[in-house]
Amino acid sequence: QVQLVESGGGLVQPGNSLRLSCAVSINIFSPDALGWYRQAPGKERELVAGFTVSGSTDYADFVKGRFTISRDSKKNTVDLQMNDLAPEDTATYYCNAGFLTVRGDITNYWGQGTLVTVSS
C-alpha cells in the first residue's frame, strides 16, 4: 500500500506563490507515474503536472510557465511550485502515484488532498 500525504495548501492572494509537497511512503522513483491533480467544486478532477509512464514531464496547458513539478529524493517528496496564482486555480490538490499492472492498466493511489484558495 502506498501512502501519499500532501501539505502546503492554504489561502493566498492572486499573483502570489505557494508550494505544495507530497510525502511518498515508497521510493519516489518507484511509481510509473507520479504527479498532481486538482478538483474544483462542481468540476472533474484534472491533471496539473506529472512525471508520466513514458518518462516525460507533463503540464496542463493552464499551468504552463507558472507551475513546476519536482522530485526530492532526499526528502522523498514530489513538490509543486505554483507561481502567479489566479482565482481559477482554487481547488483541492491531490497527489497521485500510478503503477502499471501486468494487464497494461494503471493502479492509482491518492492522497487526501490539500485545499488551495486564491482570493483577495
Short mmCIF file of N, CA, C and O in Angstrom, two decimals:
data_model
loop_
_atom_site.label_atom_id
_atom_site.label_comp_id
_atom_site.label_asym_id
_atom_site.label_seq_id
_atom_site.Cartn_x
_atom_site.Cartn_y
_atom_site.Cartn_z
N GLN A 1 0.85 -1.18 0.00
CA GLN A 1 0.00 0.00 0.00
C GLN A 1 0.89 1.24 0.00
O GLN A 1 1.81 1.35 0.78
N VAL A 2 0.59 2.15 -0.89
CA VAL A 2 1.35 3.40 -1.00
C VAL A 2 0.58 4.50 -0.27
O VAL A 2 -0.62 4.65 -0.46
N GLN A 3 1.28 5.24 0.56
CA GLN A 3 0.66 6.37 1.25
C GLN A 3 1.22 7.68 0.73
O GLN A 3 2.44 7.81 0.55
N LEU A 4 0.32 8.61 0.49
CA LEU A 4 0.68 9.91 -0.02
C LEU A 4 0.07 10.96 0.91
O LEU A 4 -1.13 10.92 1.17
N VAL A 5 0.88 11.87 1.39
CA VAL A 5 0.40 12.89 2.32
C VAL A 5 0.78 14.26 1.79
O VAL A 5 1.97 14.59 1.72
N GLU A 6 -0.23 15.04 1.43
CA GLU A 6 0.00 16.38 0.90
C GLU A 6 0.07 17.42 2.01
O GLU A 6 -0.54 17.25 3.08
N SER A 7 0.78 18.49 1.72
CA SER A 7 0.83 19.62 2.64
C SER A 7 1.13 20.88 1.83
O SER A 7 1.54 20.80 0.67
N GLY A 8 0.90 22.03 2.46
CA GLY A 8 1.27 23.29 1.83
C GLY A 8 0.12 24.12 1.30
O GLY A 8 0.33 25.24 0.83
N GLY A 9 -1.10 23.59 1.35
CA GLY A 9 -2.22 24.36 0.85
C GLY A 9 -2.57 25.51 1.78
O GLY A 9 -2.04 25.63 2.89
N GLY A 10 -3.46 26.38 1.32
CA GLY A 10 -3.88 27.50 2.14
C GLY A 10 -4.51 28.59 1.31
O GLY A 10 -4.82 28.40 0.13
N LEU A 11 -4.68 29.73 1.95
CA LEU A 11 -5.26 30.90 1.30
C LEU A 11 -4.15 31.83 0.83
O LEU A 11 -3.24 32.16 1.60
N VAL A 12 -4.23 32.24 -0.42
CA VAL A 12 -3.20 33.11 -0.99
C VAL A 12 -3.86 34.13 -1.90
O VAL A 12 -4.91 33.86 -2.49
N GLN A 13 -3.28 35.30 -1.98
CA GLN A 13 -3.83 36.35 -2.84
C GLN A 13 -3.42 36.12 -4.29
O GLN A 13 -2.36 35.53 -4.57
N PRO A 14 -4.22 36.58 -5.23
CA PRO A 14 -3.87 36.46 -6.65
C PRO A 14 -2.50 37.06 -6.94
O PRO A 14 -2.14 38.12 -6.40
N GLY A 15 -1.74 36.36 -7.77
CA GLY A 15 -0.40 36.79 -8.14
C GLY A 15 0.69 36.25 -7.25
O GLY A 15 1.88 36.33 -7.59
N ASN A 16 0.31 35.71 -6.11
CA ASN A 16 1.30 35.18 -5.18
C ASN A 16 1.63 33.72 -5.47
O ASN A 16 1.09 33.13 -6.42
N SER A 17 2.51 33.16 -4.66
CA SER A 17 3.01 31.80 -4.89
C SER A 17 2.68 30.90 -3.70
O SER A 17 2.44 31.37 -2.58
N LEU A 18 2.72 29.61 -3.99
CA LEU A 18 2.50 28.59 -2.97
C LEU A 18 3.25 27.34 -3.40
O LEU A 18 3.37 27.07 -4.61
N ARG A 19 3.76 26.61 -2.43
CA ARG A 19 4.46 25.36 -2.75
C ARG A 19 3.79 24.21 -2.04
O ARG A 19 3.67 24.21 -0.81
N LEU A 20 3.36 23.24 -2.81
CA LEU A 20 2.76 22.03 -2.26
C LEU A 20 3.81 20.93 -2.21
O LEU A 20 4.69 20.85 -3.07
N SER A 21 3.68 20.09 -1.21
CA SER A 21 4.60 18.96 -1.07
C SER A 21 3.81 17.70 -0.79
O SER A 21 2.80 17.72 -0.07
N CYS A 22 4.25 16.59 -1.36
CA CYS A 22 3.60 15.31 -1.16
C CYS A 22 4.65 14.31 -0.67
O CYS A 22 5.61 14.00 -1.41
N ALA A 23 4.48 13.86 0.56
CA ALA A 23 5.39 12.85 1.11
C ALA A 23 4.93 11.48 0.63
O ALA A 23 3.76 11.11 0.80
N VAL A 24 5.86 10.74 0.04
CA VAL A 24 5.56 9.43 -0.54
C VAL A 24 6.18 8.35 0.32
O VAL A 24 7.34 8.45 0.71
N SER A 25 5.40 7.31 0.61
CA SER A 25 5.85 6.29 1.56
C SER A 25 6.83 5.29 0.95
O SER A 25 7.41 4.47 1.66
N ILE A 26 7.02 5.36 -0.36
CA ILE A 26 7.97 4.47 -1.02
C ILE A 26 8.96 5.31 -1.81
O ILE A 26 8.81 6.55 -1.87
N ASN A 27 9.95 4.70 -2.39
CA ASN A 27 10.92 5.43 -3.21
C ASN A 27 10.17 6.19 -4.29
O ASN A 27 9.36 5.64 -5.03
N ILE A 28 10.46 7.49 -4.42
CA ILE A 28 9.69 8.32 -5.34
C ILE A 28 9.94 7.98 -6.80
O ILE A 28 9.22 8.45 -7.68
N PHE A 29 10.93 7.16 -7.07
CA PHE A 29 11.17 6.74 -8.45
C PHE A 29 10.53 5.39 -8.74
O PHE A 29 10.62 4.88 -9.86
N SER A 30 9.85 4.81 -7.74
CA SER A 30 9.20 3.52 -7.95
C SER A 30 7.91 3.61 -8.77
O SER A 30 7.66 2.75 -9.61
N PRO A 31 7.03 4.61 -8.52
CA PRO A 31 5.80 4.67 -9.32
C PRO A 31 6.09 4.86 -10.80
O PRO A 31 7.07 5.51 -11.18
N ASP A 32 5.23 4.30 -11.63
CA ASP A 32 5.36 4.51 -13.06
C ASP A 32 4.89 5.91 -13.46
O ASP A 32 5.31 6.44 -14.48
N ALA A 33 4.00 6.47 -12.66
CA ALA A 33 3.56 7.84 -12.87
C ALA A 33 3.40 8.50 -11.50
O ALA A 33 2.98 7.86 -10.54
N LEU A 34 3.76 9.76 -11.43
CA LEU A 34 3.71 10.47 -10.15
C LEU A 34 3.41 11.92 -10.44
O LEU A 34 4.11 12.54 -11.25
N GLY A 35 2.39 12.46 -9.77
CA GLY A 35 2.07 13.85 -10.09
C GLY A 35 0.98 14.44 -9.23
O GLY A 35 0.62 13.90 -8.19
N TRP A 36 0.49 15.58 -9.71
CA TRP A 36 -0.52 16.37 -9.02
C TRP A 36 -1.75 16.54 -9.90
O TRP A 36 -1.63 16.84 -11.09
N TYR A 37 -2.90 16.38 -9.27
CA TYR A 37 -4.18 16.64 -9.90
C TYR A 37 -4.91 17.67 -9.04
O TYR A 37 -4.53 17.94 -7.90
N ARG A 38 -5.96 18.23 -9.59
CA ARG A 38 -6.78 19.14 -8.81
C ARG A 38 -8.25 18.95 -9.16
O ARG A 38 -8.59 18.50 -10.25
N GLN A 39 -9.08 19.33 -8.21
CA GLN A 39 -10.52 19.26 -8.43
C GLN A 39 -11.18 20.47 -7.80
O GLN A 39 -11.10 20.68 -6.58
N ALA A 40 -11.79 21.27 -8.64
CA ALA A 40 -12.54 22.43 -8.17
C ALA A 40 -13.99 22.02 -7.91
O ALA A 40 -14.47 21.02 -8.46
N PRO A 41 -14.70 22.76 -7.07
CA PRO A 41 -16.09 22.41 -6.76
C PRO A 41 -16.93 22.32 -8.04
O PRO A 41 -16.90 23.22 -8.89
N GLY A 42 -17.64 21.20 -8.18
CA GLY A 42 -18.51 21.03 -9.32
C GLY A 42 -17.81 20.61 -10.59
O GLY A 42 -18.45 20.51 -11.65
N LYS A 43 -16.51 20.38 -10.51
CA LYS A 43 -15.75 20.01 -11.71
C LYS A 43 -15.08 18.66 -11.51
O LYS A 43 -14.95 18.17 -10.39
N GLU A 44 -14.64 18.08 -12.62
CA GLU A 44 -13.95 16.80 -12.54
C GLU A 44 -12.48 17.01 -12.15
O GLU A 44 -11.91 18.08 -12.36
N ARG A 45 -11.92 15.96 -11.61
CA ARG A 45 -10.50 16.01 -11.27
C ARG A 45 -9.68 16.06 -12.56
O ARG A 45 -9.97 15.34 -13.53
N GLU A 46 -8.65 16.90 -12.56
CA GLU A 46 -7.84 17.06 -13.77
C GLU A 46 -6.36 17.06 -13.43
O GLU A 46 -5.95 17.46 -12.33
N LEU A 47 -5.57 16.62 -14.39
CA LEU A 47 -4.13 16.62 -14.22
C LEU A 47 -3.60 18.04 -14.19
O LEU A 47 -3.97 18.87 -15.02
N VAL A 48 -2.70 18.31 -13.25
CA VAL A 48 -1.99 19.59 -13.21
C VAL A 48 -0.60 19.42 -13.78
O VAL A 48 -0.20 20.13 -14.71
N ALA A 49 0.14 18.49 -13.22
CA ALA A 49 1.51 18.23 -13.68
C ALA A 49 1.92 16.85 -13.21
O ALA A 49 1.49 16.41 -12.13
N GLY A 50 2.76 16.18 -13.98
CA GLY A 50 3.16 14.85 -13.56
C GLY A 50 4.32 14.28 -14.32
O GLY A 50 4.60 14.71 -15.45
N PHE A 51 4.98 13.33 -13.70
CA PHE A 51 6.01 12.53 -14.35
C PHE A 51 5.29 11.30 -14.88
O PHE A 51 4.68 10.55 -14.12
N THR A 52 5.36 11.11 -16.19
CA THR A 52 4.49 10.12 -16.83
C THR A 52 5.15 8.76 -16.96
O THR A 52 6.36 8.59 -16.72
N VAL A 53 4.32 7.80 -17.38
CA VAL A 53 4.78 6.44 -17.60
C VAL A 53 5.90 6.40 -18.64
O VAL A 53 6.84 5.62 -18.54
N SER A 54 5.81 7.28 -19.62
CA SER A 54 6.82 7.30 -20.70
C SER A 54 8.12 7.97 -20.28
O SER A 54 9.08 7.95 -21.04
N GLY A 55 8.12 8.56 -19.07
CA GLY A 55 9.34 9.20 -18.60
C GLY A 55 9.39 10.69 -18.84
O GLY A 55 10.36 11.35 -18.48
N SER A 56 8.34 11.23 -19.44
CA SER A 56 8.33 12.67 -19.69
C SER A 56 7.65 13.40 -18.53
O SER A 56 7.10 12.77 -17.62
N THR A 57 7.73 14.70 -18.58
CA THR A 57 7.06 15.55 -17.60
C THR A 57 5.96 16.31 -18.32
O THR A 57 6.23 17.01 -19.29
N ASP A 58 4.73 16.16 -17.85
CA ASP A 58 3.59 16.79 -18.50
C ASP A 58 3.02 17.89 -17.62
O ASP A 58 2.96 17.76 -16.40
N TYR A 59 2.60 18.96 -18.28
CA TYR A 59 1.91 20.05 -17.60
C TYR A 59 0.60 20.33 -18.34
O TYR A 59 0.57 20.30 -19.57
N ALA A 60 -0.44 20.62 -17.57
CA ALA A 60 -1.67 21.08 -18.19
C ALA A 60 -1.43 22.44 -18.82
O ALA A 60 -0.61 23.23 -18.32
N ASP A 61 -2.11 22.71 -19.91
CA ASP A 61 -1.91 23.99 -20.60
C ASP A 61 -2.17 25.18 -19.69
O ASP A 61 -1.50 26.21 -19.80
N PHE A 62 -3.11 25.03 -18.77
CA PHE A 62 -3.47 26.18 -17.94
C PHE A 62 -2.43 26.51 -16.87
O PHE A 62 -2.55 27.51 -16.17
N VAL A 63 -1.38 25.67 -16.71
CA VAL A 63 -0.35 25.99 -15.71
C VAL A 63 1.04 26.15 -16.31
O VAL A 63 1.99 26.49 -15.59
N LYS A 64 1.16 25.93 -17.60
CA LYS A 64 2.49 26.03 -18.22
C LYS A 64 3.09 27.41 -18.01
O LYS A 64 2.46 28.42 -18.25
N GLY A 65 4.33 27.39 -17.56
CA GLY A 65 5.03 28.64 -17.30
C GLY A 65 4.80 29.20 -15.91
O GLY A 65 5.49 30.12 -15.50
N ARG A 66 3.83 28.65 -15.20
CA ARG A 66 3.53 29.14 -13.85
C ARG A 66 3.87 28.11 -12.78
O ARG A 66 4.31 28.46 -11.68
N PHE A 67 3.61 26.83 -13.06
CA PHE A 67 3.82 25.77 -12.09
C PHE A 67 5.02 24.92 -12.50
O PHE A 67 5.28 24.71 -13.69
N THR A 68 5.72 24.40 -11.48
CA THR A 68 6.84 23.50 -11.73
C THR A 68 6.75 22.31 -10.78
O THR A 68 6.62 22.49 -9.57
N ILE A 69 6.84 21.11 -11.34
CA ILE A 69 6.84 19.90 -10.53
C ILE A 69 8.27 19.40 -10.38
O ILE A 69 9.08 19.51 -11.31
N SER A 70 8.58 18.88 -9.19
CA SER A 70 9.93 18.38 -8.95
C SER A 70 9.87 17.23 -7.96
O SER A 70 8.89 17.08 -7.22
N ARG A 71 10.92 16.44 -7.97
CA ARG A 71 11.04 15.34 -7.02
C ARG A 71 12.28 15.57 -6.16
O ARG A 71 13.33 15.98 -6.67
N ASP A 72 12.14 15.32 -4.89
CA ASP A 72 13.27 15.45 -3.96
C ASP A 72 13.56 14.06 -3.39
O ASP A 72 12.82 13.55 -2.56
N SER A 73 14.65 13.47 -3.85
CA SER A 73 14.96 12.09 -3.46
C SER A 73 15.43 12.00 -2.01
O SER A 73 15.31 10.95 -1.39
N LYS A 74 15.94 13.10 -1.47
CA LYS A 74 16.39 13.07 -0.07
C LYS A 74 15.20 13.11 0.88
O LYS A 74 15.18 12.41 1.90
N LYS A 75 14.22 13.92 0.55
CA LYS A 75 13.04 14.03 1.41
C LYS A 75 11.94 13.05 0.98
O LYS A 75 10.95 12.88 1.69
N ASN A 76 12.13 12.43 -0.18
CA ASN A 76 11.13 11.51 -0.73
C ASN A 76 9.79 12.20 -0.93
O ASN A 76 8.73 11.72 -0.49
N THR A 77 9.86 13.33 -1.57
CA THR A 77 8.65 14.09 -1.84
C THR A 77 8.56 14.46 -3.32
O THR A 77 9.56 14.49 -4.03
N VAL A 78 7.34 14.72 -3.74
CA VAL A 78 7.11 15.32 -5.05
C VAL A 78 6.43 16.66 -4.77
O VAL A 78 5.42 16.72 -4.06
N ASP A 79 7.02 17.71 -5.29
CA ASP A 79 6.59 19.06 -4.94
C ASP A 79 6.00 19.78 -6.15
O ASP A 79 6.35 19.49 -7.30
N LEU A 80 5.14 20.74 -5.85
CA LEU A 80 4.55 21.56 -6.91
C LEU A 80 4.71 23.01 -6.52
O LEU A 80 4.08 23.48 -5.57
N GLN A 81 5.58 23.70 -7.24
CA GLN A 81 5.76 25.13 -7.04
C GLN A 81 4.77 25.86 -7.92
O GLN A 81 4.78 25.69 -9.14
N MET A 82 3.91 26.65 -7.31
CA MET A 82 2.86 27.35 -8.03
C MET A 82 3.09 28.86 -7.93
O MET A 82 3.07 29.41 -6.82
N ASN A 83 3.33 29.49 -9.05
CA ASN A 83 3.55 30.93 -9.09
C ASN A 83 2.43 31.63 -9.84
O ASN A 83 1.70 31.00 -10.62
N ASP A 84 2.30 32.91 -9.58
CA ASP A 84 1.31 33.73 -10.28
C ASP A 84 -0.08 33.09 -10.20
O ASP A 84 -0.76 32.92 -11.22
N LEU A 85 -0.47 32.76 -9.01
CA LEU A 85 -1.75 32.07 -8.82
C LEU A 85 -2.92 32.99 -9.15
O LEU A 85 -2.86 34.22 -8.94
N ALA A 86 -3.98 32.38 -9.65
CA ALA A 86 -5.18 33.10 -10.04
C ALA A 86 -6.39 32.47 -9.35
O ALA A 86 -6.32 31.30 -8.93
N PRO A 87 -7.47 33.20 -9.22
CA PRO A 87 -8.66 32.64 -8.56
C PRO A 87 -9.12 31.31 -9.17
O PRO A 87 -9.62 30.44 -8.44
N GLU A 88 -8.93 31.15 -10.47
CA GLU A 88 -9.36 29.89 -11.10
C GLU A 88 -8.48 28.71 -10.74
O GLU A 88 -8.78 27.57 -11.11
N ASP A 89 -7.39 28.96 -10.03
CA ASP A 89 -6.56 27.86 -9.52
C ASP A 89 -7.09 27.30 -8.21
O ASP A 89 -6.55 26.32 -7.69
N THR A 90 -8.12 27.94 -7.68
CA THR A 90 -8.72 27.45 -6.45
C THR A 90 -9.27 26.05 -6.64
O THR A 90 -10.08 25.81 -7.53
N ALA A 91 -8.81 25.14 -5.80
CA ALA A 91 -9.21 23.74 -5.92
C ALA A 91 -8.57 22.95 -4.79
O ALA A 91 -7.69 23.45 -4.09
N THR A 92 -9.02 21.70 -4.65
CA THR A 92 -8.30 20.76 -3.81
C THR A 92 -7.28 20.05 -4.68
O THR A 92 -7.64 19.53 -5.75
N TYR A 93 -6.06 20.05 -4.23
CA TYR A 93 -4.96 19.47 -5.00
C TYR A 93 -4.61 18.10 -4.41
O TYR A 93 -4.42 17.98 -3.19
N TYR A 94 -4.52 17.12 -5.30
CA TYR A 94 -4.27 15.74 -4.89
C TYR A 94 -2.97 15.23 -5.48
O TYR A 94 -2.67 15.43 -6.66
N CYS A 95 -2.23 14.51 -4.65
CA CYS A 95 -1.05 13.80 -5.11
C CYS A 95 -1.45 12.43 -5.62
O CYS A 95 -2.35 11.78 -5.03
N ASN A 96 -0.82 12.00 -6.69
CA ASN A 96 -1.18 10.72 -7.30
C ASN A 96 0.07 9.91 -7.62
O ASN A 96 1.07 10.46 -8.09
N ALA A 97 -0.01 8.62 -7.35
CA ALA A 97 1.04 7.68 -7.77
C ALA A 97 0.37 6.54 -8.54
O ALA A 97 -0.63 5.98 -8.07
N GLY A 98 0.89 6.25 -9.71
CA GLY A 98 0.30 5.22 -10.55
C GLY A 98 1.29 4.11 -10.85
O GLY A 98 2.47 4.36 -11.05
N PHE A 99 0.77 2.88 -10.89
CA PHE A 99 1.60 1.72 -11.16
C PHE A 99 0.96 0.89 -12.27
O PHE A 99 -0.22 0.56 -12.22
N LEU A 100 1.76 0.59 -13.29
CA LEU A 100 1.27 -0.25 -14.38
C LEU A 100 1.07 -1.68 -13.89
O LEU A 100 1.90 -2.20 -13.14
N THR A 101 -0.02 -2.30 -14.33
CA THR A 101 -0.26 -3.70 -13.98
C THR A 101 0.16 -4.58 -15.15
O THR A 101 0.45 -4.09 -16.25
N VAL A 102 0.18 -5.88 -14.91
CA VAL A 102 0.56 -6.80 -15.98
C VAL A 102 -0.48 -6.78 -17.10
O VAL A 102 -0.18 -7.18 -18.23
N ARG A 103 -1.70 -6.31 -16.78
CA ARG A 103 -2.73 -6.24 -17.81
C ARG A 103 -2.56 -4.99 -18.68
O ARG A 103 -3.23 -4.82 -19.67
N GLY A 104 -1.69 -4.08 -18.23
CA GLY A 104 -1.47 -2.87 -19.01
C GLY A 104 -2.26 -1.67 -18.54
O GLY A 104 -2.13 -0.58 -19.10
N ASP A 105 -3.12 -1.84 -17.53
CA ASP A 105 -3.80 -0.66 -16.99
C ASP A 105 -3.00 -0.13 -15.81
O ASP A 105 -1.90 -0.61 -15.53
N ILE A 106 -3.55 0.87 -15.13
CA ILE A 106 -2.81 1.54 -14.05
C ILE A 106 -3.59 1.46 -12.76
O ILE A 106 -4.80 1.73 -12.73
N THR A 107 -2.90 1.11 -11.69
CA THR A 107 -3.46 1.18 -10.34
C THR A 107 -3.04 2.50 -9.73
O THR A 107 -1.84 2.81 -9.67
N ASN A 108 -4.02 3.29 -9.30
CA ASN A 108 -3.75 4.63 -8.78
C ASN A 108 -3.92 4.70 -7.28
O ASN A 108 -4.82 4.10 -6.70
N TYR A 109 -3.02 5.47 -6.67
CA TYR A 109 -3.13 5.80 -5.26
C TYR A 109 -3.24 7.31 -5.14
O TYR A 109 -2.60 8.05 -5.90
N TRP A 110 -4.04 7.75 -4.16
CA TRP A 110 -4.30 9.18 -3.98
C TRP A 110 -4.05 9.61 -2.56
O TRP A 110 -4.29 8.86 -1.62
N GLY A 111 -3.60 10.84 -2.43
CA GLY A 111 -3.53 11.45 -1.12
C GLY A 111 -4.90 11.97 -0.72
O GLY A 111 -5.87 11.87 -1.47
N GLN A 112 -4.97 12.57 0.47
CA GLN A 112 -6.25 13.07 0.97
C GLN A 112 -6.60 14.44 0.41
O GLN A 112 -7.73 14.89 0.53
N GLY A 113 -5.64 15.07 -0.21
CA GLY A 113 -5.87 16.38 -0.82
C GLY A 113 -5.53 17.53 0.10
O GLY A 113 -5.59 17.42 1.32
N THR A 114 -5.15 18.65 -0.52
CA THR A 114 -4.89 19.87 0.23
C THR A 114 -5.57 21.02 -0.51
O THR A 114 -5.46 21.13 -1.73
N LEU A 115 -6.28 21.84 0.23
CA LEU A 115 -7.08 22.90 -0.37
C LEU A 115 -6.24 24.15 -0.63
O LEU A 115 -5.54 24.64 0.27
N VAL A 116 -6.34 24.64 -1.85
CA VAL A 116 -5.71 25.89 -2.23
C VAL A 116 -6.81 26.88 -2.60
O VAL A 116 -7.64 26.59 -3.47
N THR A 117 -6.82 28.00 -1.93
CA THR A 117 -7.81 29.03 -2.20
C THR A 117 -7.08 30.31 -2.60
O THR A 117 -6.23 30.81 -1.86
N VAL A 118 -7.40 30.80 -3.79
CA VAL A 118 -6.78 32.03 -4.29
C VAL A 118 -7.85 33.11 -4.30
O VAL A 118 -8.80 33.06 -5.08
N SER A 119 -7.67 34.07 -3.43
CA SER A 119 -8.70 35.11 -3.28
C SER A 119 -8.09 36.34 -2.64
O SER A 119 -7.18 36.25 -1.82
N SER A 120 -8.61 37.47 -3.05
CA SER A 120 -8.16 38.72 -2.44
C SER A 120 -9.06 39.09 -1.26
O SER A 120 -8.82 40.11 -0.60
#
